[in-house]
Amino acid sequence: AMKVLVSCGSDVKCDRLLGRVAKLNKSGSFEALFCIGSLHSGDGESTQSSFLSGDSPLPIATYVFGAVPDGVDASLENLHLLGTYGFTTVGKLSVVYYIESSVPNQSVSGEKRTRDQTDEDFSSLEALVKSKDLPCDILITSSWPAGVLNNIQRKDYPADQKDTGNSPTGSSNVTKLNQICQPRYHFVTNSRTPGETAPASSQVYFERIPFKHMSASHVCRFISIPEIDTKGQKWLYASNITPIEEMKEEQLAQIPPHTTESPFVVNSAPEPALKKFKPEEPATLKVHSSYGAFGSLSGGGEENEDSWSHHRYNHEYRDGRNSKPKKIDRCWFCIDSDDVAEHLIASIGDECYLALPKGGLVPDHLLIIPLDHITNPYDLKKETFAEIARYKQSLGEYGKKSGKNFVFFERNVRTQYGMVHYLIQCVPVPESTSSEEIQRKFEEISRVQYQISYQVLSNRDEIRSHVKKNTQYFVAELPDKRCLLHLVKNSRRHPLQLGREVLAEVIGHPERKNWKECELNQQEEIKLAAQFKGAYKPYDFTLA
Ligand SMILES: [Zn+2]
């Protein structure tokens, strides 16, 4: 399989893109970046990128599908300029691409092209593709295929088109190309198709429910990516794609749940989900168990609820000491992970993002999560600290509006998987509950149930004088900014649910202390996330 990143580019934001890619790829796990679009600002005023001028090396093999920008040295190491249409292979992945353009531009060979040559291009591409081994792995186009939203319900439309129900006109050439190539992945940018009346969503990330090709056994995943740096949207798609030639037939024929029929055959009575396909394990289940495995989210698989009863304590502890940490090869909180719960993300900044947890204690229970895979707050850059503080502050302002104060807590404790992705839990409590009352609850429950006590700090910054690089700790930040710090000794375990358990008491809902009992189905989660995003919007500094 090949780990690839896909973006929709323009040269203005080239540095932003390549900077993010370099960051994501620090571990060197990605093999290629696909950049769809002309790398052309469109208004003639291009900012010269240090990457494209050769001043900085490209962080990763970069494949540009689109017109060749002026002044770019095509011989740069790692840069592959592929022009506006063709067939190519990247590693073992076969890729067909067709970038239509409404402005005159140049093809790779340098001859001038104009709008009326588009049909000619398409005919030669069609002939070329038909001479190749099909189906292909990936189809890349600048336009949406006409009719791609057929056979799905309005609620599954792109976020900005649910209300209007407008379906983008799309390009019939692209539809034809999809039918010929039968790609497993079809990536599109959101640029307007020349001459179309209803443009495709330009500002939102959209992944259509997979559909089954008409005359093939496999499905197509249609993914539309917004312009680089679109605030609050995923604009860099990461995936692990196995080339068709390495797939067994039964793998290829696996049909994900809810798969629809091809949108390019319009039924008179559309039936969105084909019942005859036997679904593989539902995606929601996978996410659920992943969150559980991480525990740090709010509870779950790491320890059983009753493992704190005394007779089991020693037993579990012995087991824990004798076994090495279990290895994990995926992280559910890395923004570029295939398994991040996309629909729960509420805001994306430059350093961190904001997401709802599974089974939140209250509807606006949130997590602040660094974009980078940081497992130790000691390793956080000052920019990241600063953005965490901005998120805390904006949540504070958001809470004030509805008479709530936020309590933040972090549990930086080794799990059976080692140290996991650092994150901060954010839970609003009624303004009428004083910091002293919250403090008393923390102290009382911790002492009585777990023999844990706290030192009181005057603010979060003070923690630095108590915590060294490998110190394990739990800290709760009260509305008056004072912090309750507990240092966890290496030989001790720390109750996974403590912060949540205390705050469930504080808000008068002790029955909600277990996240599993508060879990919602995916539709409800999507609704909850949308509600929060709407209410938080005026305070979201990433949208400003
Ligand atoms: Zn991570």
XYZ file of C-alpha atoms and ligand atoms in Angstrom:
545
model
C 0.000 0.000 0.000
C 1.069 3.552 -0.588
C 0.528 6.450 1.814
C -0.456 9.493 -0.188
C -1.597 13.034 0.539
C -3.991 14.859 -1.772
C -4.539 18.599 -1.946
C -6.066 21.150 -4.225
C -3.456 23.756 -4.913
C -2.682 27.220 -6.071
C 0.768 28.759 -6.029
C -0.233 31.491 -3.601
C -0.553 28.962 -0.820
C 2.101 26.564 -1.994
C 4.332 27.325 0.996
C 1.456 26.800 3.405
C 0.747 23.413 1.835
C 4.330 22.222 1.711
C 4.960 23.455 5.239
C 2.036 21.392 6.523
C 3.138 18.393 4.475
C 6.684 18.615 5.835
C 5.231 18.658 9.351
C 2.933 15.678 8.768
C 5.691 13.779 7.108
C 8.319 14.214 9.806
C 8.241 10.488 10.363
C 8.683 9.969 6.621
C 5.654 7.723 6.352
C 4.090 9.409 3.318
C 5.365 8.615 -0.130
C 3.670 11.112 -2.406
C 1.758 14.372 -2.499
C -0.836 14.825 -5.229
C -1.500 18.439 -5.957
C -4.616 18.992 -8.058
C -4.977 22.308 -9.817
C -2.898 24.544 -11.934
C -0.549 25.855 -9.239
C -1.711 29.082 -10.809
C -3.167 31.895 -8.783
C -5.539 32.807 -11.586
C -5.133 36.544 -11.139
C -1.665 36.745 -12.590
C -0.105 37.978 -9.365
C 1.758 34.994 -8.119
C 3.847 34.986 -5.008
C 7.032 33.132 -5.667
C 7.290 30.134 -3.401
C 10.618 29.274 -1.828
C 9.831 25.638 -2.603
C 9.083 26.238 -6.284
C 12.076 28.512 -6.774
C 14.325 25.777 -5.439
C 15.374 27.639 -2.280
C 13.863 24.958 -0.040
C 13.858 21.284 -1.015
C 10.421 19.757 -1.593
C 9.636 17.636 1.471
C 8.119 14.767 -0.502
C 7.642 13.527 -4.078
C 5.117 16.053 -5.388
C 2.906 15.339 -8.408
C 1.214 18.375 -9.890
C -1.863 17.710 -12.007
C -2.604 20.876 -13.940
C -1.077 23.582 -16.061
C 2.595 24.288 -15.593
C 3.053 27.552 -13.724
C 5.292 30.249 -15.139
C 8.785 30.476 -13.760
C 8.866 27.077 -12.124
C 11.937 24.987 -12.709
C 10.555 21.656 -13.902
C 13.830 19.939 -13.096
C 13.490 20.490 -9.325
C 14.162 17.372 -7.332
C 10.959 15.643 -6.176
C 8.783 17.742 -8.495
C 6.715 16.013 -11.177
C 4.734 18.335 -13.433
C 2.208 16.222 -15.256
C 0.250 18.761 -17.277
C -3.491 18.953 -17.698
C -4.416 15.447 -18.788
C -2.978 11.973 -19.173
C -2.312 8.580 -17.662
C 0.549 7.957 -15.265
C 1.721 5.574 -12.578
C 2.950 6.653 -9.167
C 4.644 3.695 -7.556
C 2.213 0.972 -8.555
C -0.846 3.228 -8.455
C -2.369 3.953 -11.843
C -3.683 7.492 -12.188
C -5.846 9.093 -14.879
C -6.207 12.872 -14.746
C -8.156 15.531 -16.567
C -7.906 19.157 -15.491
C -10.201 21.502 -17.394
C -9.360 25.143 -17.269
C -11.342 28.240 -18.020
C -8.246 30.326 -18.613
C -5.844 29.855 -21.503
C -2.818 27.980 -20.301
C 0.051 25.889 -21.459
C 0.525 22.167 -21.622
C 3.741 20.469 -20.595
C 5.188 20.649 -24.065
C 4.729 24.393 -24.024
C 2.269 24.939 -26.864
C -0.515 27.412 -26.192
C -3.878 25.932 -25.419
C -7.199 27.649 -25.428
C -10.649 26.856 -24.202
C -11.962 25.380 -27.432
C -9.240 22.770 -27.376
C -10.837 21.131 -24.355
C -12.948 18.754 -26.442
C -9.926 17.789 -28.465
C -8.006 17.059 -25.248
C -10.823 14.938 -24.007
C -10.939 12.856 -27.173
C -7.220 12.158 -27.073
C -7.394 11.319 -23.365
C -10.300 8.959 -23.985
C -8.333 7.152 -26.679
C -5.244 6.994 -24.461
C -7.097 5.646 -21.444
C -8.863 2.959 -23.453
C -5.463 1.626 -24.520
C -4.425 1.102 -20.871
C -5.073 -1.533 -18.252
C -8.328 -0.653 -16.558
C -9.822 -0.150 -14.003
C -7.401 2.416 -12.634
C -6.712 3.184 -8.977
C -7.227 6.920 -9.031
C -9.058 9.421 -11.204
C -8.260 13.098 -10.695
C -10.404 15.807 -12.268
C -10.919 19.510 -11.739
C -14.688 19.270 -12.231
C -17.356 17.240 -10.539
C -18.921 14.557 -12.699
C -22.483 15.445 -13.664
C -24.993 13.610 -11.496
C -22.638 12.395 -8.775
C -25.150 13.294 -6.042
C -27.818 11.055 -7.559
C -28.916 8.113 -5.426
C -28.042 9.727 -2.118
C -30.350 11.533 0.253
C -30.302 15.271 0.883
C -28.835 14.742 4.363
C -25.759 13.202 2.776
C -25.154 16.162 0.444
C -22.163 18.482 0.964
C -22.700 20.588 4.088
C -23.288 23.780 2.119
C -25.846 22.228 -0.217
C -28.094 20.405 2.213
C -30.367 23.406 2.565
C -30.753 24.280 -1.071
C -30.592 20.727 -2.343
C -28.799 22.148 -5.368
C -26.823 19.596 -7.212
C -23.801 20.940 -9.076
C -24.201 20.750 -12.822
C -20.850 19.045 -13.206
C -19.159 17.905 -16.353
C -20.540 15.160 -18.573
C -17.019 14.458 -19.844
C -15.938 13.685 -16.291
C -18.919 11.384 -15.809
C -17.920 9.545 -18.960
C -14.327 9.308 -17.742
C -15.421 7.859 -14.402
C -17.443 5.221 -16.227
C -14.565 4.304 -18.530
C -11.821 4.230 -15.866
C -13.883 2.751 -13.008
C -11.499 4.282 -10.456
C -11.460 3.183 -6.825
C -10.818 6.779 -5.801
C -12.042 9.845 -7.632
C -10.545 13.105 -6.333
C -11.849 16.457 -7.507
C -11.096 20.057 -6.722
C -13.950 22.421 -6.207
C -13.305 24.710 -9.098
C -16.235 25.822 -11.169
C -16.695 23.921 -14.392
C -16.520 26.343 -17.308
C -20.007 27.472 -18.209
C -21.853 25.670 -15.445
C -24.629 27.417 -13.607
C -24.644 25.709 -10.224
C -21.038 25.451 -9.071
C -19.852 22.594 -6.921
C -19.260 23.309 -3.248
C -16.226 25.495 -3.166
C -15.597 25.708 0.542
C -16.330 22.328 2.019
C -14.661 18.980 2.152
C -17.033 16.351 0.817
C -16.826 12.598 0.688
C -19.750 10.949 -1.029
C -21.086 7.676 0.346
C -19.222 5.083 -1.770
C -20.998 3.839 -4.869
C -20.650 0.651 -6.818
C -19.554 0.901 -10.420
C -22.134 -0.268 -12.909
C -20.101 -2.953 -14.597
C -17.470 -3.811 -11.997
C -17.498 -5.484 -8.609
C -15.680 -2.701 -6.746
C -16.762 0.630 -5.308
C -15.728 4.195 -6.057
C -14.959 6.721 -3.323
C -15.663 10.235 -4.524
C -13.811 12.930 -2.577
C -13.951 16.669 -3.156
C -11.215 18.752 -1.536
C -11.433 22.489 -0.839
C -8.694 24.982 -1.639
C -5.537 24.849 0.494
C -5.915 26.577 3.845
C -9.717 26.727 3.785
C -10.505 27.541 7.394
C -12.309 24.938 9.424
C -12.194 22.374 6.626
C -10.026 19.403 5.894
C -7.966 20.514 2.913
C -5.314 17.832 2.970
C -6.532 14.291 2.456
C -4.378 11.435 3.707
C -4.910 7.863 2.648
C -3.267 4.518 2.485
C -4.080 3.125 -0.950
C -3.302 -0.408 -2.035
C -2.734 -0.673 -5.801
C -5.333 -2.752 -7.615
C -2.673 -5.099 -8.910
C -1.783 -6.046 -5.327
C -5.371 -6.659 -4.253
C -7.058 -10.019 -4.081
C -10.369 -10.245 -5.870
C -12.347 -10.664 -2.662
C -10.648 -7.567 -1.222
C -11.571 -5.602 -4.290
C -15.146 -6.812 -4.096
C -15.668 -5.708 -0.487
C -18.649 -3.415 -0.280
C -18.732 -0.907 2.604
C -22.051 -0.474 4.437
C -24.518 2.042 2.928
C -22.872 1.788 -0.492
C -25.228 3.086 -3.163
C -25.761 2.153 -6.746
C -23.874 4.131 -9.339
C -25.160 7.732 -9.409
C -24.766 7.649 -13.152
C -27.741 5.328 -13.487
C -30.745 7.253 -12.294
C -33.424 5.098 -10.720
C -37.014 6.132 -10.897
C -37.314 5.181 -7.229
C -33.848 5.566 -5.754
C -32.974 3.200 -2.973
C -30.008 4.645 -1.124
C -28.605 1.534 0.505
C -28.374 -1.729 -1.336
C -29.461 -4.371 1.087
C -28.195 -7.281 -0.942
C -24.585 -6.377 -0.162
C -23.330 -7.900 3.012
C -21.739 -5.049 4.922
C -18.257 -5.371 6.324
C -17.761 -4.191 9.893
C -19.462 -0.784 10.120
C -17.069 2.147 10.170
C -18.734 3.605 13.236
C -17.907 0.506 15.220
C -14.272 0.798 14.281
C -14.104 4.380 15.475
C -15.914 3.467 18.647
C -13.484 0.758 19.600
C -10.530 2.880 18.617
C -11.609 5.625 20.930
C -12.136 3.026 23.565
C -8.660 1.664 23.086
C -7.252 5.073 23.745
C -9.026 5.534 26.975
C -7.631 8.992 27.407
C -10.613 10.336 25.536
C -12.888 9.774 28.475
C -12.847 6.130 29.324
C -12.997 2.748 27.750
C -10.893 -0.225 26.879
C -7.754 0.580 28.771
C -9.162 -0.431 32.112
C -12.467 -1.886 33.096
C -14.738 0.182 35.218
C -14.448 -2.239 38.103
C -10.702 -2.772 37.908
C -10.431 -0.306 40.743
C -12.214 -2.525 43.183
C -9.614 -3.646 45.681
C -9.389 -7.331 45.052
C -8.676 -6.775 41.390
C -6.273 -3.948 41.888
C -3.206 -5.980 42.805
C -3.875 -8.529 40.152
C -4.157 -5.919 37.421
C -1.175 -4.042 38.669
C 1.065 -7.092 38.591
C -0.029 -7.843 35.070
C 0.633 -4.295 34.093
C 4.163 -4.303 35.412
C 5.154 -7.557 33.791
C 4.048 -6.714 30.300
C 5.649 -4.203 27.967
C 3.389 -1.502 26.527
C 1.326 -2.827 23.651
C 2.362 -1.378 20.352
C -0.043 0.745 18.372
C 0.580 1.594 14.776
C -2.233 4.069 14.334
C -3.358 7.110 16.211
C -6.984 8.215 16.276
C -6.178 11.806 17.152
C -3.629 12.629 14.476
C -5.481 14.892 12.061
C -3.971 13.070 9.091
C -4.992 9.643 10.356
C -7.424 7.661 8.226
C -9.308 6.911 11.388
C -9.793 10.338 12.878
C -13.525 10.858 13.517
C -13.932 13.563 10.912
C -17.560 14.292 11.729
C -16.725 15.261 15.315
C -14.191 17.949 14.376
C -15.483 21.409 15.225
C -12.604 23.720 14.309
C -9.103 23.397 12.850
C -6.355 25.882 13.670
C -2.705 26.077 12.638
C -1.422 23.993 15.547
C -4.439 22.322 17.141
C -7.979 21.307 16.443
C -11.160 21.194 18.455
C -13.349 18.081 18.457
C -16.258 16.600 20.335
C -15.460 13.360 22.168
C -17.480 10.192 21.778
C -20.158 10.097 24.462
C -19.484 13.570 25.870
C -20.499 14.371 29.441
C -22.532 17.356 28.192
C -23.372 18.427 24.610
C -20.522 20.954 24.540
C -17.848 18.757 26.073
C -14.786 19.319 23.857
C -11.220 18.253 23.280
C -8.314 20.490 22.266
C -5.882 18.288 20.331
C -2.503 19.233 18.785
C -2.339 18.480 15.044
C 1.075 16.892 15.516
C 1.447 13.570 17.260
C 2.718 14.966 20.565
C 2.631 12.545 23.472
C 4.337 14.774 25.979
C 3.302 18.381 26.624
C 6.970 18.997 27.373
C 7.584 18.732 23.617
C 4.962 21.315 22.645
C 6.202 24.338 20.727
C 5.341 27.746 22.100
C 3.074 28.360 19.086
C 1.079 25.289 20.052
C 0.828 26.402 23.677
C -0.324 29.790 22.463
C -3.045 28.286 20.295
C -4.224 25.994 23.092
C -4.587 29.137 25.202
C -6.564 30.820 22.406
C -8.925 27.860 22.188
C -9.391 27.908 25.973
C -10.092 31.612 25.893
C -12.547 31.388 23.003
C -14.372 28.540 24.736
C -14.529 30.722 27.853
C -16.180 33.492 25.838
C -18.527 31.002 24.221
C -19.497 29.625 27.664
C -20.117 33.074 29.173
C -22.889 33.658 26.639
C -24.907 30.782 28.068
C -23.931 31.137 31.729
C -21.251 28.457 31.816
C -17.604 28.292 32.868
C -15.149 25.777 31.498
C -13.110 23.333 33.548
C -10.083 21.927 31.669
C -8.258 18.791 32.596
C -5.350 16.732 31.286
C -4.329 13.234 32.176
C -0.752 12.713 31.135
C -0.281 9.141 32.269
C 1.327 6.136 30.611
C -1.212 3.623 29.296
C -0.784 0.061 28.154
C 0.004 1.601 24.756
C 2.675 3.874 26.191
C 2.112 7.613 26.149
C -0.729 8.562 23.820
C -1.603 11.684 21.819
C -1.724 14.634 24.217
C -5.102 16.340 24.539
C -7.060 18.622 26.832
C -10.587 17.873 28.003
C -12.909 20.883 28.205
C -16.161 20.598 30.161
C -18.556 23.500 30.828
C -20.230 23.745 34.243
C -22.916 26.224 35.380
C -21.559 29.656 36.312
C -23.370 29.368 39.630
C -20.976 26.603 40.693
C -17.951 28.265 42.277
C -14.360 27.187 41.717
C -14.200 26.358 45.437
C -17.129 23.950 45.131
C -15.502 22.239 42.142
C -12.209 22.044 44.041
C -13.971 20.457 47.039
C -15.560 17.794 44.819
C -12.206 16.951 43.218
C -10.515 16.669 46.614
C -13.299 14.693 48.229
C -13.852 12.087 45.510
C -10.123 11.676 44.831
C -9.307 11.183 48.511
C -12.172 8.891 49.401
C -12.151 6.708 46.294
C -8.506 6.696 45.265
C -6.365 8.134 48.095
C -5.233 10.928 45.777
C -4.460 14.483 46.906
C -3.618 17.706 45.077
C -1.314 20.658 45.300
C -2.995 23.917 44.359
C -1.237 26.145 41.791
C -2.246 29.719 41.067
C -2.307 29.123 37.279
C -1.472 26.645 34.506
C 1.989 28.139 33.841
C 3.155 27.197 37.320
C 2.971 23.537 36.382
C 6.361 23.928 34.662
C 8.172 24.194 37.960
C 6.681 20.883 39.128
C 6.654 18.723 36.015
C 9.783 17.460 34.281
C 9.999 15.746 30.913
C 8.878 12.331 32.072
C 6.633 13.308 34.949
C 3.198 11.725 34.820
C 0.461 13.955 36.136
C -3.199 14.832 36.267
C -4.160 18.497 36.322
C -7.543 20.218 36.492
C -7.851 23.932 35.703
C -10.702 25.625 37.574
C -12.715 28.581 36.211
C -10.722 30.964 38.449
C -7.549 29.650 36.702
C -6.203 27.889 39.786
C -4.979 24.374 39.029
C -5.184 21.155 41.005
C -2.064 19.131 40.268
C -1.475 15.512 41.145
C 1.889 13.946 40.275
C 1.462 10.267 39.463
C 4.246 8.092 40.812
C 5.725 5.649 38.311
C 4.682 2.672 40.386
C 1.074 3.821 40.670
C -1.834 3.773 38.324
C -4.170 6.672 37.977
C -7.940 6.278 37.555
C -8.841 6.825 33.952
C -12.249 8.350 34.614
C -11.367 10.632 37.510
C -11.879 14.023 35.834
C -15.112 12.965 34.235
C -16.382 11.250 37.358
C -15.881 14.390 39.459
C -17.446 16.718 36.898
C -20.440 14.394 36.474
C -21.013 14.929 40.217
C -20.464 18.677 39.897
C -23.156 19.044 37.238
C -25.497 16.784 39.197
C -25.473 13.917 36.694
C -23.392 11.171 38.326
C -25.108 8.640 36.043
C -23.215 10.156 33.088
C -19.777 9.326 34.438
C -19.272 6.454 32.001
C -18.843 7.693 28.425
C -20.027 4.424 26.957
C -23.469 4.950 28.418
C -23.622 8.409 26.857
C -22.615 7.346 23.385
C -24.747 8.499 20.467
C -25.116 7.052 17.019
C -23.300 8.727 14.170
C -26.314 10.674 12.923
C -26.820 12.136 16.394
C -23.116 12.923 16.658
C -23.173 14.752 13.334
C -26.160 16.771 14.539
C -24.501 17.570 17.859
C -21.279 18.677 16.158
C -23.258 20.897 13.772
C -25.137 22.477 16.691
C -21.926 23.212 18.529
C -20.199 24.602 15.449
C -23.113 26.962 14.864
C -23.060 28.256 18.436
C -19.258 28.494 18.570
C -18.852 30.200 15.205
C -18.812 33.799 16.534
C -15.985 32.826 18.904
C -13.952 30.653 16.536
C -10.780 32.654 15.887
C -9.783 30.302 13.055
C -12.669 31.685 10.991
C -11.744 35.317 11.576
Zn -1.469 11.120 17.180
